[in-house]
Short mmCIF file of C-alpha atoms in Angstrom, two decimals:
data_model
loop_
_atom_site.label_atom_id
_atom_site.label_comp_id
_atom_site.label_asym_id
_atom_site.label_seq_id
_atom_site.Cartn_x
_atom_site.Cartn_y
_atom_site.Cartn_z
CA MET A 1 -10.63 3.59 7.95
CA ASN A 2 -13.75 5.34 6.71
CA PRO A 3 -16.25 5.49 9.60
CA SER A 4 -19.30 6.55 7.55
CA ASN A 5 -21.89 4.04 6.34
CA PRO A 6 -22.48 4.38 2.57
CA LEU A 7 -25.64 2.28 2.85
CA GLU A 8 -27.32 5.21 4.57
CA SER A 9 -27.50 6.93 1.17
CA VAL A 10 -29.54 4.06 -0.31
CA TYR A 11 -33.26 3.47 -0.02
CA PHE A 12 -35.28 0.48 -1.26
CA ILE A 13 -38.43 0.63 -3.36
CA LYS A 14 -40.58 -1.84 -5.29
CA LEU A 15 -40.72 -1.16 -9.01
CA PRO A 16 -43.09 -2.21 -11.80
CA GLY A 17 -42.43 -5.55 -13.49
CA THR A 18 -40.83 -4.00 -16.57
CA LEU A 19 -38.40 -1.08 -16.37
CA PRO A 20 -36.37 0.42 -19.22
CA LEU A 21 -32.67 0.38 -18.24
CA SER A 22 -30.16 1.22 -20.98
CA GLU A 23 -31.37 -0.40 -24.20
CA HIS A 24 -32.83 -3.30 -22.24
CA ALA A 25 -36.32 -3.69 -20.87
CA LEU A 26 -35.43 -5.63 -17.75
CA LYS A 27 -37.82 -7.98 -16.09
CA ILE A 28 -38.14 -6.74 -12.55
CA ASP A 29 -39.66 -8.84 -9.79
CA PRO A 30 -42.19 -6.42 -8.29
CA ALA A 31 -42.01 -8.30 -4.97
CA VAL A 32 -38.29 -7.61 -4.45
CA PRO A 33 -37.26 -4.14 -3.25
CA ILE A 34 -34.64 -2.48 -5.47
CA PRO A 35 -31.84 -0.33 -3.96
CA VAL A 36 -31.77 3.25 -5.24
CA GLN A 37 -29.03 5.82 -4.63
CA ARG A 38 -30.47 9.00 -3.17
CA LYS A 39 -29.51 12.16 -5.08
CA ASP A 40 -27.41 14.80 -3.34
CA GLY A 41 -29.75 17.12 -1.47
CA GLU A 42 -32.77 14.90 -2.05
CA PRO A 43 -35.11 15.13 0.96
CA ASP A 44 -36.07 12.12 3.03
CA GLY A 45 -39.43 10.54 2.46
CA PRO A 46 -41.18 8.55 -0.27
CA PRO A 47 -39.40 8.97 -3.62
CA ASP A 48 -41.00 10.03 -6.85
CA ILE A 49 -40.74 6.86 -8.94
CA SER A 50 -41.40 8.74 -12.15
CA ALA A 51 -38.26 10.84 -11.56
CA LEU A 52 -35.93 7.90 -10.97
CA THR A 53 -32.91 7.63 -13.26
CA GLU A 54 -31.09 4.57 -14.48
CA GLU A 55 -27.91 5.76 -12.75
CA GLN A 56 -29.66 5.98 -9.38
CA ILE A 57 -30.74 2.36 -9.60
CA LEU A 58 -27.40 1.03 -10.85
CA SER A 59 -25.50 3.08 -8.26
CA GLY A 60 -27.78 1.81 -5.54
CA ILE A 61 -27.18 -1.79 -6.60
CA LEU A 62 -23.40 -1.27 -6.70
CA THR A 63 -23.44 0.28 -3.23
CA VAL A 64 -25.33 -2.70 -1.81
CA LEU A 65 -23.02 -5.18 -3.53
CA ALA A 66 -19.99 -3.28 -2.20
CA TYR A 67 -21.07 -2.90 1.42
CA ASP A 68 -23.72 -5.59 1.90
CA ALA A 69 -22.51 -8.44 -0.31
CA LYS A 70 -24.42 -11.01 1.78
CA ASN A 71 -27.73 -9.29 1.12
CA THR A 72 -30.53 -11.80 0.60
CA HIS A 73 -31.14 -10.53 -2.93
CA ALA A 74 -27.47 -9.97 -3.90
CA GLU A 75 -27.53 -12.58 -6.69
CA TYR A 76 -30.69 -11.08 -8.13
CA TYR A 77 -29.13 -7.59 -8.05
CA ARG A 78 -26.03 -8.91 -9.84
CA GLY A 79 -28.24 -10.25 -12.61
CA ILE A 80 -29.93 -6.89 -13.06
CA ILE A 81 -26.75 -4.86 -13.35
CA MET A 82 -24.92 -7.37 -15.56
CA GLN A 83 -27.88 -7.40 -17.93
CA ALA A 84 -28.08 -3.62 -17.97
CA ARG A 85 -24.31 -3.06 -18.23
CA PRO A 86 -22.54 -6.17 -19.62
CA GLY A 87 -19.18 -4.36 -19.57
CA ILE A 88 -19.49 -3.04 -16.03
CA LYS A 89 -16.58 -5.10 -14.62
CA LYS A 90 -14.13 -3.72 -17.18
CA GLU A 91 -15.41 -0.18 -16.69
CA LEU A 92 -15.13 -0.36 -12.91
CA SER A 93 -11.71 -1.99 -13.00
CA GLU A 94 -10.24 0.70 -15.24
CA ALA A 95 -11.85 3.45 -13.16
CA ALA A 96 -10.53 1.94 -9.90
CA ILE A 97 -6.97 1.85 -11.27
CA LEU A 98 -7.26 5.46 -12.41
CA LYS A 99 -8.60 6.63 -9.03
CA THR A 100 -5.81 4.77 -7.24
CA ARG A 101 -3.21 6.52 -9.38
CA ASP A 102 -4.89 9.83 -8.52
CA GLU A 103 -4.77 8.81 -4.83
CA ASP A 104 -8.54 9.18 -4.56
CA TRP A 105 -8.48 6.34 -2.07
CA ASN A 106 -12.08 6.36 -0.84
CA LEU A 107 -13.64 6.27 -4.31
CA ALA A 108 -11.11 3.69 -5.52
CA GLU A 109 -11.91 1.50 -2.50
CA GLU A 110 -15.63 1.75 -3.19
CA MET A 111 -15.04 0.64 -6.79
CA HIS A 112 -12.90 -2.33 -5.74
CA LEU A 113 -15.52 -3.40 -3.21
CA ALA A 114 -18.25 -3.08 -5.85
CA LEU A 115 -16.21 -5.24 -8.24
CA HIS A 116 -15.81 -7.87 -5.54
CA GLY A 117 -19.52 -7.73 -4.83
CA LEU A 118 -20.30 -8.15 -8.54
CA ASP A 119 -18.17 -11.29 -8.83
CA PRO A 120 -17.00 -12.66 -5.45
CA ASP A 121 -15.38 -15.71 -7.09
CA ASP A 122 -13.12 -13.76 -9.45
CA LYS A 123 -9.64 -14.31 -7.96
CA ALA A 124 -8.10 -11.61 -10.19
CA ILE A 125 -10.38 -9.07 -8.49
CA ILE A 126 -9.30 -10.38 -5.08
CA LEU A 127 -5.62 -9.99 -6.02
CA ASN A 128 -6.26 -6.44 -7.22
CA MET A 129 -7.91 -5.67 -3.89
CA ALA A 130 -4.86 -7.00 -2.05
CA ILE A 131 -2.58 -4.78 -4.12
CA PHE A 132 -4.88 -1.79 -3.59
CA TYR A 133 -4.94 -2.12 0.21
CA ASP A 134 -1.17 -2.71 0.16
CA GLN A 135 -0.72 0.60 -1.68
CA LYS A 136 -3.18 2.40 0.57
CA ALA A 137 -1.31 1.19 3.65
CA ASP A 138 1.95 2.57 2.22
CA TYR A 139 0.27 5.91 1.60
CA MET A 140 -1.12 6.07 5.13
CA ARG A 141 2.23 5.16 6.69
CA ALA A 142 4.02 7.78 4.59
CA HIS A 143 1.60 10.34 6.06
CA SER A 144 2.22 9.20 9.65
CA MET A 145 -1.21 7.53 9.96
CA HIS A 146 0.32 4.37 11.36
CA GLU A 147 -2.77 2.80 12.95
CA ASP A 148 -4.71 3.12 9.69
CA ALA A 149 -1.70 1.77 7.79
CA ASP A 150 -1.53 -1.30 10.05
CA ALA A 151 -5.25 -1.93 9.57
CA TYR A 152 -4.95 -1.74 5.78
CA ASP A 153 -1.91 -4.02 5.89
CA ASP A 154 -4.01 -6.60 7.73
CA THR A 155 -6.74 -6.29 5.10
CA ALA A 156 -4.20 -6.61 2.28
CA LEU A 157 -2.69 -9.74 3.84
CA ASN A 158 -6.12 -11.39 4.11
CA TYR A 159 -6.79 -10.74 0.42
CA TYR A 160 -3.30 -11.95 -0.57
CA ARG A 161 -3.93 -15.19 1.33
CA GLU A 162 -7.28 -15.61 -0.40
CA ALA A 163 -5.73 -14.94 -3.81
CA MET A 164 -2.98 -17.50 -3.19
CA ASP A 165 -5.47 -20.10 -1.99
CA CYS A 166 -7.26 -20.79 -5.23
CA ASP A 167 -7.36 -23.43 -7.92
CA PRO A 168 -5.85 -22.97 -10.42
CA GLU A 169 -3.11 -20.92 -8.77
CA ILE A 170 -2.39 -17.33 -9.79
CA PRO A 171 1.41 -16.91 -9.99
CA ASP A 172 1.20 -13.12 -9.66
CA ALA A 173 -0.56 -13.52 -6.32
CA PHE A 174 2.59 -15.11 -4.91
CA PHE A 175 4.89 -12.58 -6.59
CA ASN A 176 3.03 -9.57 -5.20
CA ALA A 177 2.55 -11.16 -1.77
CA ALA A 178 6.33 -11.63 -1.61
CA PHE A 179 6.88 -7.88 -1.87
CA PHE A 180 4.27 -7.31 0.83
CA HIS A 181 6.26 -9.59 3.15
CA LEU A 182 9.53 -7.91 2.15
CA LYS A 183 8.05 -4.58 3.20
CA LYS A 184 7.27 -6.10 6.60
CA HIS A 185 10.80 -7.57 6.82
CA ASN A 186 9.21 -11.02 6.95
CA TYR A 187 11.85 -12.60 4.73
CA ALA A 188 10.97 -16.24 5.39
CA ASP A 189 7.43 -15.79 4.04
CA ALA A 190 8.72 -13.60 1.20
CA LYS A 191 11.16 -16.31 0.15
CA GLY A 192 8.41 -18.93 0.29
CA CYS A 193 6.15 -16.85 -1.96
CA LEU A 194 8.98 -16.25 -4.45
CA GLU A 195 9.83 -19.95 -4.56
CA SER A 196 6.15 -20.73 -5.19
CA TYR A 197 6.10 -18.17 -8.02
CA LEU A 198 9.12 -19.79 -9.67
CA ALA A 199 7.62 -23.25 -9.29
CA LEU A 200 4.34 -22.16 -10.87
CA THR A 201 6.10 -20.53 -13.84
CA SER A 202 8.87 -23.11 -14.28
CA ASP A 203 7.24 -24.81 -17.25
CA ALA A 204 6.39 -21.58 -19.09
CA LYS A 205 8.57 -20.62 -22.04
CA ASP A 206 9.97 -17.11 -22.40
CA ASP A 207 7.61 -16.19 -25.23
CA GLU A 208 4.66 -17.32 -23.08
CA LEU A 209 5.80 -15.22 -20.14
CA GLY A 210 6.53 -12.13 -22.19
CA GLU A 211 9.02 -9.45 -21.19
CA SER A 212 7.24 -8.71 -17.89
CA GLY A 213 7.07 -12.36 -16.89
CA GLN A 214 10.74 -12.92 -17.71
CA TYR A 215 11.69 -9.92 -15.56
CA LYS A 216 9.58 -11.23 -12.66
CA ARG A 217 11.21 -14.64 -12.84
CA GLU A 218 14.70 -13.14 -12.83
CA ARG A 219 13.78 -10.75 -10.03
CA ALA A 220 12.30 -13.56 -7.94
CA GLN A 221 15.49 -15.64 -8.22
CA GLU A 222 17.65 -12.60 -7.44
CA LEU A 223 15.68 -11.89 -4.26
CA ILE A 224 15.74 -15.53 -3.15
CA ASP A 225 19.52 -15.56 -3.53
CA LYS A 226 19.89 -12.34 -1.51
CA ILE A 227 17.63 -13.58 1.27
CA SER A 228 19.50 -16.88 1.44
CA ASN A 229 23.01 -15.42 1.20
CA ARG A 230 22.28 -12.83 3.90
CA ARG A 231 20.32 -15.26 6.06
CA LEU A 232 17.48 -12.77 6.24
CA GLU A 233 14.91 -15.49 6.81
CA ASN A 234 16.52 -15.92 10.21
CA GLU A 235 13.83 -15.65 12.93
CA ARG A 236 16.03 -13.37 15.04
CA PHE A 237 16.17 -10.79 12.24
CA HIS A 238 12.38 -10.66 11.92
CA LEU A 239 11.93 -10.59 15.70
CA ALA A 240 14.29 -7.60 15.92
CA TYR A 241 12.19 -5.72 13.37
CA GLU A 242 8.94 -6.53 15.16
CA LEU A 243 10.34 -5.39 18.52
CA ILE A 244 11.80 -2.11 17.23
CA SER A 245 8.74 -1.20 15.17
CA SER A 246 6.47 -1.84 18.19
CA GLY A 247 8.43 0.49 20.46
CA GLN A 248 10.55 -2.15 22.23
CA GLU A 249 13.80 -0.77 20.85
CA GLU A 250 16.16 -2.06 23.54
CA LYS A 251 14.97 -5.65 23.13
CA GLY A 252 15.08 -5.30 19.36
CA LEU A 253 18.64 -3.96 19.47
CA GLU A 254 19.69 -6.91 21.59
CA GLU A 255 18.33 -9.33 18.96
CA ILE A 256 19.85 -7.55 15.96
CA ARG A 257 23.25 -7.36 17.66
CA LYS A 258 23.18 -11.14 18.12
CA PHE A 259 22.31 -11.49 14.44
CA ILE A 260 25.19 -9.20 13.43
CA GLN A 261 27.66 -11.26 15.47
CA GLU A 262 26.89 -14.21 13.20
CA ASN A 263 26.31 -12.17 10.01
CA PRO A 264 28.57 -9.09 10.11
CA ALA A 265 28.41 -8.40 6.36
CA VAL A 266 24.62 -7.96 6.05
CA TRP A 267 23.82 -4.31 5.37
CA ASN A 268 20.14 -4.76 6.29
CA ALA A 269 21.14 -5.75 9.81
CA TRP A 270 23.38 -2.70 10.29
CA PHE A 271 20.55 -0.54 8.94
CA MET A 272 18.14 -2.01 11.47
CA LEU A 273 20.65 -1.41 14.25
CA GLY A 274 20.99 2.22 13.18
CA TRP A 275 17.23 2.59 12.88
CA GLY A 276 16.68 1.36 16.42
CA LEU A 277 19.42 3.60 17.81
CA ARG A 278 18.07 6.60 15.92
CA ARG A 279 14.61 6.00 17.41
CA LEU A 280 16.25 6.13 20.85
CA GLU A 281 17.96 9.40 19.82
CA ARG A 282 21.39 7.83 20.16
CA PHE A 283 22.47 9.65 17.02
CA GLU A 284 26.25 9.20 17.24
CA ASP A 285 25.91 5.42 17.65
CA ALA A 286 23.31 5.32 14.89
CA LYS A 287 25.68 7.11 12.50
CA VAL A 288 28.29 4.43 13.05
CA ALA A 289 25.74 1.72 12.23
CA PHE A 290 24.55 3.46 9.06
CA PHE A 291 28.14 3.93 7.85
CA LYS A 292 28.71 0.22 8.46
CA ALA A 293 25.58 -0.55 6.44
CA ARG A 294 27.02 1.46 3.54
CA GLU A 295 30.27 -0.50 3.68
CA CYS A 296 28.44 -3.81 3.13
CA GLU A 297 27.51 -5.16 -0.29
CA GLY A 298 24.27 -3.58 -1.49
CA GLY A 299 24.14 -1.00 1.29
CA ASP A 300 25.73 1.82 -0.66
CA GLU A 301 22.83 2.06 -3.11
CA ASN A 302 20.01 2.50 -0.64
CA ALA A 303 18.30 5.88 -0.35
CA ASP A 304 16.70 5.00 3.00
CA THR A 305 20.11 4.41 4.59
CA LEU A 306 21.34 7.79 3.35
CA ASN A 307 18.19 9.52 4.55
CA GLU A 308 18.46 7.99 8.03
CA LEU A 309 22.17 8.84 8.15
CA ALA A 310 21.38 12.45 7.22
CA ILE A 311 18.90 12.75 10.11
CA CYS A 312 21.61 11.64 12.54
CA GLN A 313 24.15 13.99 10.97
CA MET A 314 21.72 16.89 11.33
CA GLU A 315 21.06 16.06 14.98
CA THR A 316 24.79 15.97 15.74
CA GLY A 317 25.52 19.27 13.96
CA ASP A 318 27.22 17.80 10.88
CA PHE A 319 25.25 19.91 8.40
CA SER A 320 27.77 19.46 5.59
CA GLY A 321 27.66 15.68 5.95
CA ALA A 322 23.85 15.72 6.07
CA MET A 323 23.73 17.75 2.85
CA GLY A 324 26.01 15.27 1.10
CA SER A 325 23.94 12.30 2.28
CA LEU A 326 20.64 13.86 1.21
CA GLU A 327 21.98 14.90 -2.18
CA GLU A 328 23.20 11.35 -2.81
CA ALA A 329 19.87 9.94 -1.63
CA LEU A 330 18.04 12.21 -4.08
CA SER A 331 20.26 10.93 -6.89
CA PHE A 332 18.69 7.50 -6.25
CA GLU A 333 15.11 8.71 -5.65
CA PRO A 334 14.62 12.28 -6.97
CA GLU A 335 10.92 12.46 -6.02
CA ASN A 336 11.11 10.89 -2.56
CA THR A 337 9.18 13.40 -0.44
CA LYS A 338 10.76 12.22 2.82
CA ILE A 339 14.22 13.10 1.51
CA ILE A 340 13.07 16.43 0.04
CA SER A 341 11.34 17.30 3.32
CA ASN A 342 14.54 16.54 5.24
CA MET A 343 16.38 18.90 2.90
CA GLY A 344 13.96 21.58 4.05
CA CYS A 345 14.56 20.64 7.69
CA LEU A 346 18.31 20.86 7.15
CA PHE A 347 18.08 24.41 5.83
CA LEU A 348 15.65 25.31 8.60
CA LYS A 349 18.14 24.12 11.23
CA GLN A 350 20.67 26.48 9.67
CA GLY A 351 18.23 29.39 9.78
CA LYS A 352 17.88 29.53 5.99
CA LYS A 353 14.11 29.89 5.82
CA ASP A 354 13.82 30.91 2.17
CA GLU A 355 15.76 27.85 0.99
CA ALA A 356 13.77 25.63 3.36
CA ARG A 357 10.47 26.99 2.05
CA LYS A 358 11.31 25.91 -1.51
CA PHE A 359 11.83 22.30 -0.47
CA PHE A 360 8.61 22.12 1.54
CA GLU A 361 6.71 23.68 -1.37
CA THR A 362 8.22 21.03 -3.65
CA VAL A 363 6.97 18.32 -1.29
CA LEU A 364 3.44 19.75 -1.41
CA ALA A 365 3.60 19.98 -5.19
CA LEU A 366 4.35 16.24 -5.28
CA ASP A 367 1.98 15.39 -2.44
CA PRO A 368 -0.57 18.08 -1.49
CA GLU A 369 -1.62 16.10 1.61
CA ASP A 370 1.83 15.96 3.22
CA ARG A 371 1.10 17.20 6.73
CA ILE A 372 4.70 17.66 7.84
CA ALA A 373 5.60 19.94 4.94
CA ARG A 374 2.43 21.97 5.42
CA MET A 375 3.15 22.32 9.15
CA GLN A 376 6.71 23.45 8.48
CA LEU A 377 5.54 26.05 6.00
CA GLU A 378 3.06 27.39 8.56
CA ARG A 379 5.90 27.62 11.10
CA ILE A 380 8.07 29.54 8.64
#
């Protein structure tokens, strides 16, 4: 999480009753201090009011609304900025989406917070914040920043809950929250969210839903069926995941083995067994579990299973098998940096530094902040 305090860059001044902002001559209450964003390099001390710009004032207001939404004068500040920039919500929303795509996480977060501060009751903004923190958590976890990822997951879950708890309901809040729970292997909650989504859209006709809505409805039913048929909402399955992911692998393995005894054809369970064994560096046993996962319905089309299997094959000296597994994994997800990085590790284990370098360089081309690839290149 960002430890700095953005409010330190804002100072408050009292302005004359009338101030030209945009094409409007806003009525300013001279008794209420207005937040102003300090310019880069601007010295501390009393500001020169005559040199103030419109952007400084609007930026100052947005910063306060983002990081001090309970400010005594927040409603007054909202009125000023909405009068000066009637289209500010649309502008900020589009900019936040663009910055998220560019993985400029800090600026995107500031924009989402400002949007929420501008209109705290807009549930669509709250849902977008949930999705944003969900994506940011994935990014952090992919870069081995697990504590930050867990913190952002908690924030995302709080926003998802808020988005689902509104009247009228937002169907997409339940649909997106379901995928959040799937990521956490919390299949019972995921199934509940998907069932709520279907219930909320049951009366909508296909032309009302559009192509995207029809796909979501079909996808929701497909996932519900898979969760039910594989008994993934079983508490033992979720407990096994929680134990393994928290470092209690032996206890987690005990739970997932009990689950497998009752559900031997569930590929997700064999994958979890292999994952736990791999974390304990029991690579031969883990390989057996991953091969079993691939034999089950749905398990032979999963890039993660192939990637995990390849790691175990590398560690047990089966370089040819690891190459085959990684190549097949890349056929499913050609730009998966974890798989590409493992390709580099495979060549490195064989002493082929030039070939390894190319894969790590490819990872950095896709993700310049990948620390593992950069570290491996430095080692080479």
